[in-house]
XYZ file of C-alpha atoms in Angstrom:
284
model
C -4.597 20.410 11.226
C -5.156 22.281 7.440
C -8.511 23.999 5.876
C -9.063 21.950 3.118
C -6.813 23.541 0.363
C -3.806 23.065 2.449
C -4.056 19.057 0.828
C -2.032 20.744 -2.244
C 1.204 22.293 -0.382
C 1.628 19.563 1.756
C 5.212 18.380 2.272
C 5.118 14.954 3.545
C 2.781 11.951 4.673
C 0.822 10.931 7.278
C 0.102 8.463 8.714
C -3.522 8.817 9.094
C -6.185 11.513 7.270
C -8.950 12.316 8.803
C -11.621 14.171 6.235
C -14.218 16.710 8.347
C -16.935 17.192 6.242
C -18.666 15.230 3.882
C -19.988 17.822 1.475
C -18.529 18.427 -2.325
C -15.045 20.026 -0.463
C -15.289 16.864 1.586
C -15.434 14.268 -1.368
C -12.940 16.087 -3.089
C -10.524 15.485 -0.315
C -10.710 12.211 -0.880
C -10.876 11.853 -4.161
C -7.868 14.349 -3.590
C -5.800 11.899 -1.051
C -6.883 8.722 -3.596
C -5.446 9.961 -6.573
C -2.132 10.808 -5.151
C -2.203 7.026 -4.233
C -2.917 7.296 -0.249
C -4.373 4.126 0.871
C -7.807 3.877 1.554
C -7.554 2.562 4.899
C -5.178 5.062 5.914
C -8.610 7.065 5.550
C -11.160 8.609 8.066
C -13.883 9.862 6.545
C -16.506 12.145 9.303
C -19.654 11.939 8.141
C -21.813 14.267 10.085
C -25.065 13.943 7.740
C -25.557 11.689 4.794
C -26.995 13.795 1.468
C -28.400 13.079 -2.190
C -26.186 13.469 -4.849
C -27.422 14.288 -9.024
C -25.058 11.945 -11.201
C -23.201 15.339 -12.906
C -23.542 13.366 -16.837
C -27.025 13.871 -16.535
C -27.187 17.640 -16.247
C -24.221 18.089 -18.646
C -25.644 20.747 -21.183
C -26.854 18.201 -23.713
C -28.457 16.038 -21.722
C -30.517 18.774 -18.696
C -33.445 19.044 -21.024
C -34.196 15.621 -20.156
C -33.361 15.046 -17.166
C -35.481 17.699 -16.371
C -38.207 15.946 -17.826
C -37.331 12.720 -15.712
C -37.617 15.124 -12.612
C -40.545 16.590 -13.211
C -42.438 13.495 -13.884
C -41.524 11.912 -10.831
C -42.556 14.919 -9.031
C -45.812 15.254 -11.018
C -47.071 11.936 -10.737
C -45.299 10.999 -6.749
C -46.977 11.989 -3.835
C -44.887 13.263 -1.841
C -40.512 14.327 -1.333
C -39.427 11.063 -0.311
C -41.516 8.920 -3.009
C -39.977 11.231 -5.225
C -36.182 11.076 -4.323
C -36.627 7.866 -4.051
C -37.384 7.243 -7.724
C -35.388 9.519 -9.115
C -32.470 6.993 -6.863
C -34.054 4.261 -8.919
C -33.633 5.664 -12.353
C -30.282 6.799 -11.274
C -30.690 10.061 -11.203
C -29.755 10.371 -7.591
C -27.306 8.794 -6.130
C -26.405 7.655 -2.520
C -22.653 7.297 -1.425
C -23.943 4.058 0.577
C -26.849 2.861 0.235
C -27.827 0.855 3.319
C -28.242 5.006 4.869
C -31.009 6.434 5.480
C -30.903 10.312 3.877
C -32.574 13.436 5.166
C -30.671 16.556 3.344
C -30.060 18.080 0.185
C -27.702 20.521 -1.384
C -27.859 20.175 -4.906
C -24.296 18.288 -4.737
C -23.404 16.495 -7.936
C -20.848 13.394 -8.370
C -20.258 10.825 -11.077
C -20.176 7.151 -11.472
C -16.475 6.714 -11.178
C -16.433 9.139 -8.622
C -19.091 7.540 -6.488
C -17.053 4.271 -6.421
C -13.333 6.040 -5.906
C -15.040 7.296 -2.212
C -16.055 3.999 -1.748
C -12.877 2.272 -0.988
C -12.876 4.442 2.215
C -14.728 2.266 4.595
C -13.755 3.845 7.434
C -17.111 6.420 7.607
C -17.979 7.682 11.209
C -21.153 9.174 11.562
C -21.507 10.363 15.272
C -22.646 14.172 14.341
C -20.232 17.276 14.030
C -17.018 18.042 15.424
C -16.783 19.682 18.221
C -13.385 19.980 18.913
C -10.292 18.489 18.963
C -8.185 18.496 21.988
C -4.196 18.438 22.543
C -4.532 13.888 22.988
C -5.570 14.088 19.149
C -8.493 13.063 20.609
C -12.068 14.199 18.503
C -15.146 14.951 20.835
C -18.333 14.878 18.434
C -21.890 15.247 19.004
C -22.407 11.267 19.771
C -19.204 10.460 20.879
C -14.943 9.945 20.767
C -12.707 9.168 18.244
C -8.851 8.763 18.770
C -6.420 10.034 16.312
C -2.138 11.042 16.996
C -1.321 14.347 17.473
C 1.721 13.871 15.378
C 1.249 11.484 12.432
C -2.555 12.454 11.760
C -3.540 15.005 9.652
C -7.472 16.442 10.401
C -8.395 18.210 7.267
C -11.527 20.628 7.534
C -14.059 20.839 5.333
C -17.109 21.838 7.206
C -17.765 24.819 5.791
C -21.192 25.333 3.772
C -20.685 27.078 1.104
C -24.457 28.517 0.380
C -25.960 28.986 3.562
C -29.564 28.557 4.135
C -30.974 32.491 5.322
C -33.992 34.053 5.774
C -36.392 34.842 2.659
C -36.742 38.051 1.934
C -38.984 39.665 -1.465
C -36.050 40.091 -4.425
C -37.585 43.677 -4.703
C -37.627 45.201 -1.553
C -38.610 48.586 -2.075
C -38.153 51.559 -4.961
C -34.332 51.491 -3.558
C -33.655 48.153 -2.745
C -33.247 44.529 -3.925
C -31.955 41.762 -2.231
C -30.370 39.130 -4.787
C -31.255 35.649 -3.832
C -31.891 32.907 -5.869
C -34.880 33.054 -7.992
C -33.944 29.379 -10.057
C -32.617 26.289 -7.780
C -28.895 25.991 -7.470
C -28.280 28.899 -10.272
C -27.249 32.006 -8.300
C -25.141 33.637 -11.384
C -27.910 33.103 -13.706
C -30.480 34.399 -10.783
C -28.749 37.801 -10.615
C -29.016 38.160 -14.601
C -32.381 37.011 -14.567
C -32.979 39.715 -11.495
C -31.452 42.866 -13.431
C -33.218 41.904 -16.991
C -36.716 42.092 -15.171
C -35.798 45.399 -13.463
C -34.495 46.763 -16.955
C -38.226 45.731 -18.584
C -40.706 45.772 -15.315
C -41.839 48.777 -13.641
C -44.109 47.655 -10.794
C -42.202 45.600 -7.633
C -45.635 43.455 -7.616
C -45.393 42.707 -10.463
C -41.467 41.889 -10.685
C -41.186 40.080 -7.212
C -43.771 37.470 -8.600
C -41.062 36.447 -11.355
C -38.422 36.403 -8.681
C -40.091 34.547 -6.216
C -37.093 33.336 -3.885
C -35.910 29.970 -4.324
C -33.511 28.773 -0.810
C -31.227 26.801 -1.078
C -32.579 23.269 -0.504
C -31.721 21.786 2.926
C -33.472 19.073 2.932
C -35.821 16.697 -0.187
C -38.883 18.720 0.971
C -37.691 22.051 0.444
C -35.687 20.975 -2.519
C -39.073 20.036 -4.155
C -40.499 23.591 -2.840
C -37.624 25.470 -4.413
C -38.184 23.567 -7.599
C -41.574 23.752 -8.113
C -41.244 27.701 -7.487
C -38.627 28.016 -10.550
C -41.222 26.325 -12.567
C -43.817 29.807 -10.929
C -41.004 32.002 -11.743
C -40.717 30.365 -15.573
C -45.022 30.957 -16.177
C -44.286 34.434 -15.018
C -41.823 34.918 -16.873
C -43.225 33.944 -20.112
C -43.805 37.456 -21.125
C -39.576 37.671 -21.306
C -38.941 34.557 -23.202
C -36.832 35.709 -25.899
C -34.848 37.508 -23.535
C -34.406 34.657 -21.100
C -33.316 31.893 -24.278
C -30.648 34.727 -25.238
C -29.419 33.839 -21.943
C -26.296 32.059 -22.369
C -26.461 31.763 -18.486
C -29.075 29.864 -18.714
C -28.592 26.096 -18.015
C -30.683 24.466 -21.450
C -29.352 27.416 -24.459
C -26.709 25.253 -25.419
C -29.870 22.374 -26.364
C -30.857 23.243 -30.083
C -33.947 25.778 -29.937
C -36.527 23.775 -32.515
C -35.024 20.835 -30.368
C -35.725 22.346 -27.303
C -38.729 23.411 -28.546
C -40.301 20.345 -29.628
C -39.705 18.974 -25.858
C -41.262 21.839 -24.347
C -44.688 21.276 -25.628
C -44.594 17.457 -26.133
C -43.434 16.354 -22.587
C -43.307 19.336 -20.370
C -46.741 21.355 -20.792
C -48.194 18.307 -20.251
C -47.062 18.170 -17.073
C -47.150 21.741 -16.515
C -50.400 22.010 -15.112
C -50.126 19.443 -12.341
C -46.883 20.717 -11.616
C -48.691 24.289 -10.385
C -50.918 22.762 -8.632
C -48.211 20.789 -6.412
C -46.696 24.105 -6.045
C -49.499 25.547 -4.055
C -49.262 22.543 -1.557
C -45.196 21.988 -0.781
């Protein structure tokens, strides 16, 4: 039994590898083993729940504004979160590891089509819930069953830690002496911290500050992903008085696109969608 970072220091091969966890870390562990020649049939993959995955190429700096427009269009035109993610799946903006599995989880994870094809080579996927324990005989006790493994020739790899857990939402500017750092932009903790600092330096009233930094919790389902996405849009509208400062931030994920091209897309593509998006922000 090892944590995932122990894979890099292995001195010997095992007959079987059990990857516990199917978030980004779990996929990285599977890819690591495949890249080093492990036969896919020698890998068991415990998938406690399936996630939606973004195509990483679509959120590259030179493509992310187009990705945002496609996402905003889907949110504006579809009736609910399930319809939104299914549309994004049809448009190959979102992926499933296995297309025949119903998905109810969403964590902002990314994958490339090449990585997707690689991990699909692992066919021994175990969907019996979370691991409870592994006994001395190598039997894995899960929420909905058991899996037999060898206590000596099987390596169990732990990829189950939650990178960014969901926490209770609090006002960012709690009082005149306290700032509670949280994301005000979806899945962008670092840029969020920079924006919060900018707001603190330029605004004086806590109510105004909080109106610009509504919290976008780390999503866990399609519904709260859509909620956080729309909250982020509300924040960007409220931050309009500080647009010059925002445009000057290198951390902003569309900052690398040519300025006038970004402005043109904003006026011709985003602006017509904005009223509908703000209306939907009150529904989710």
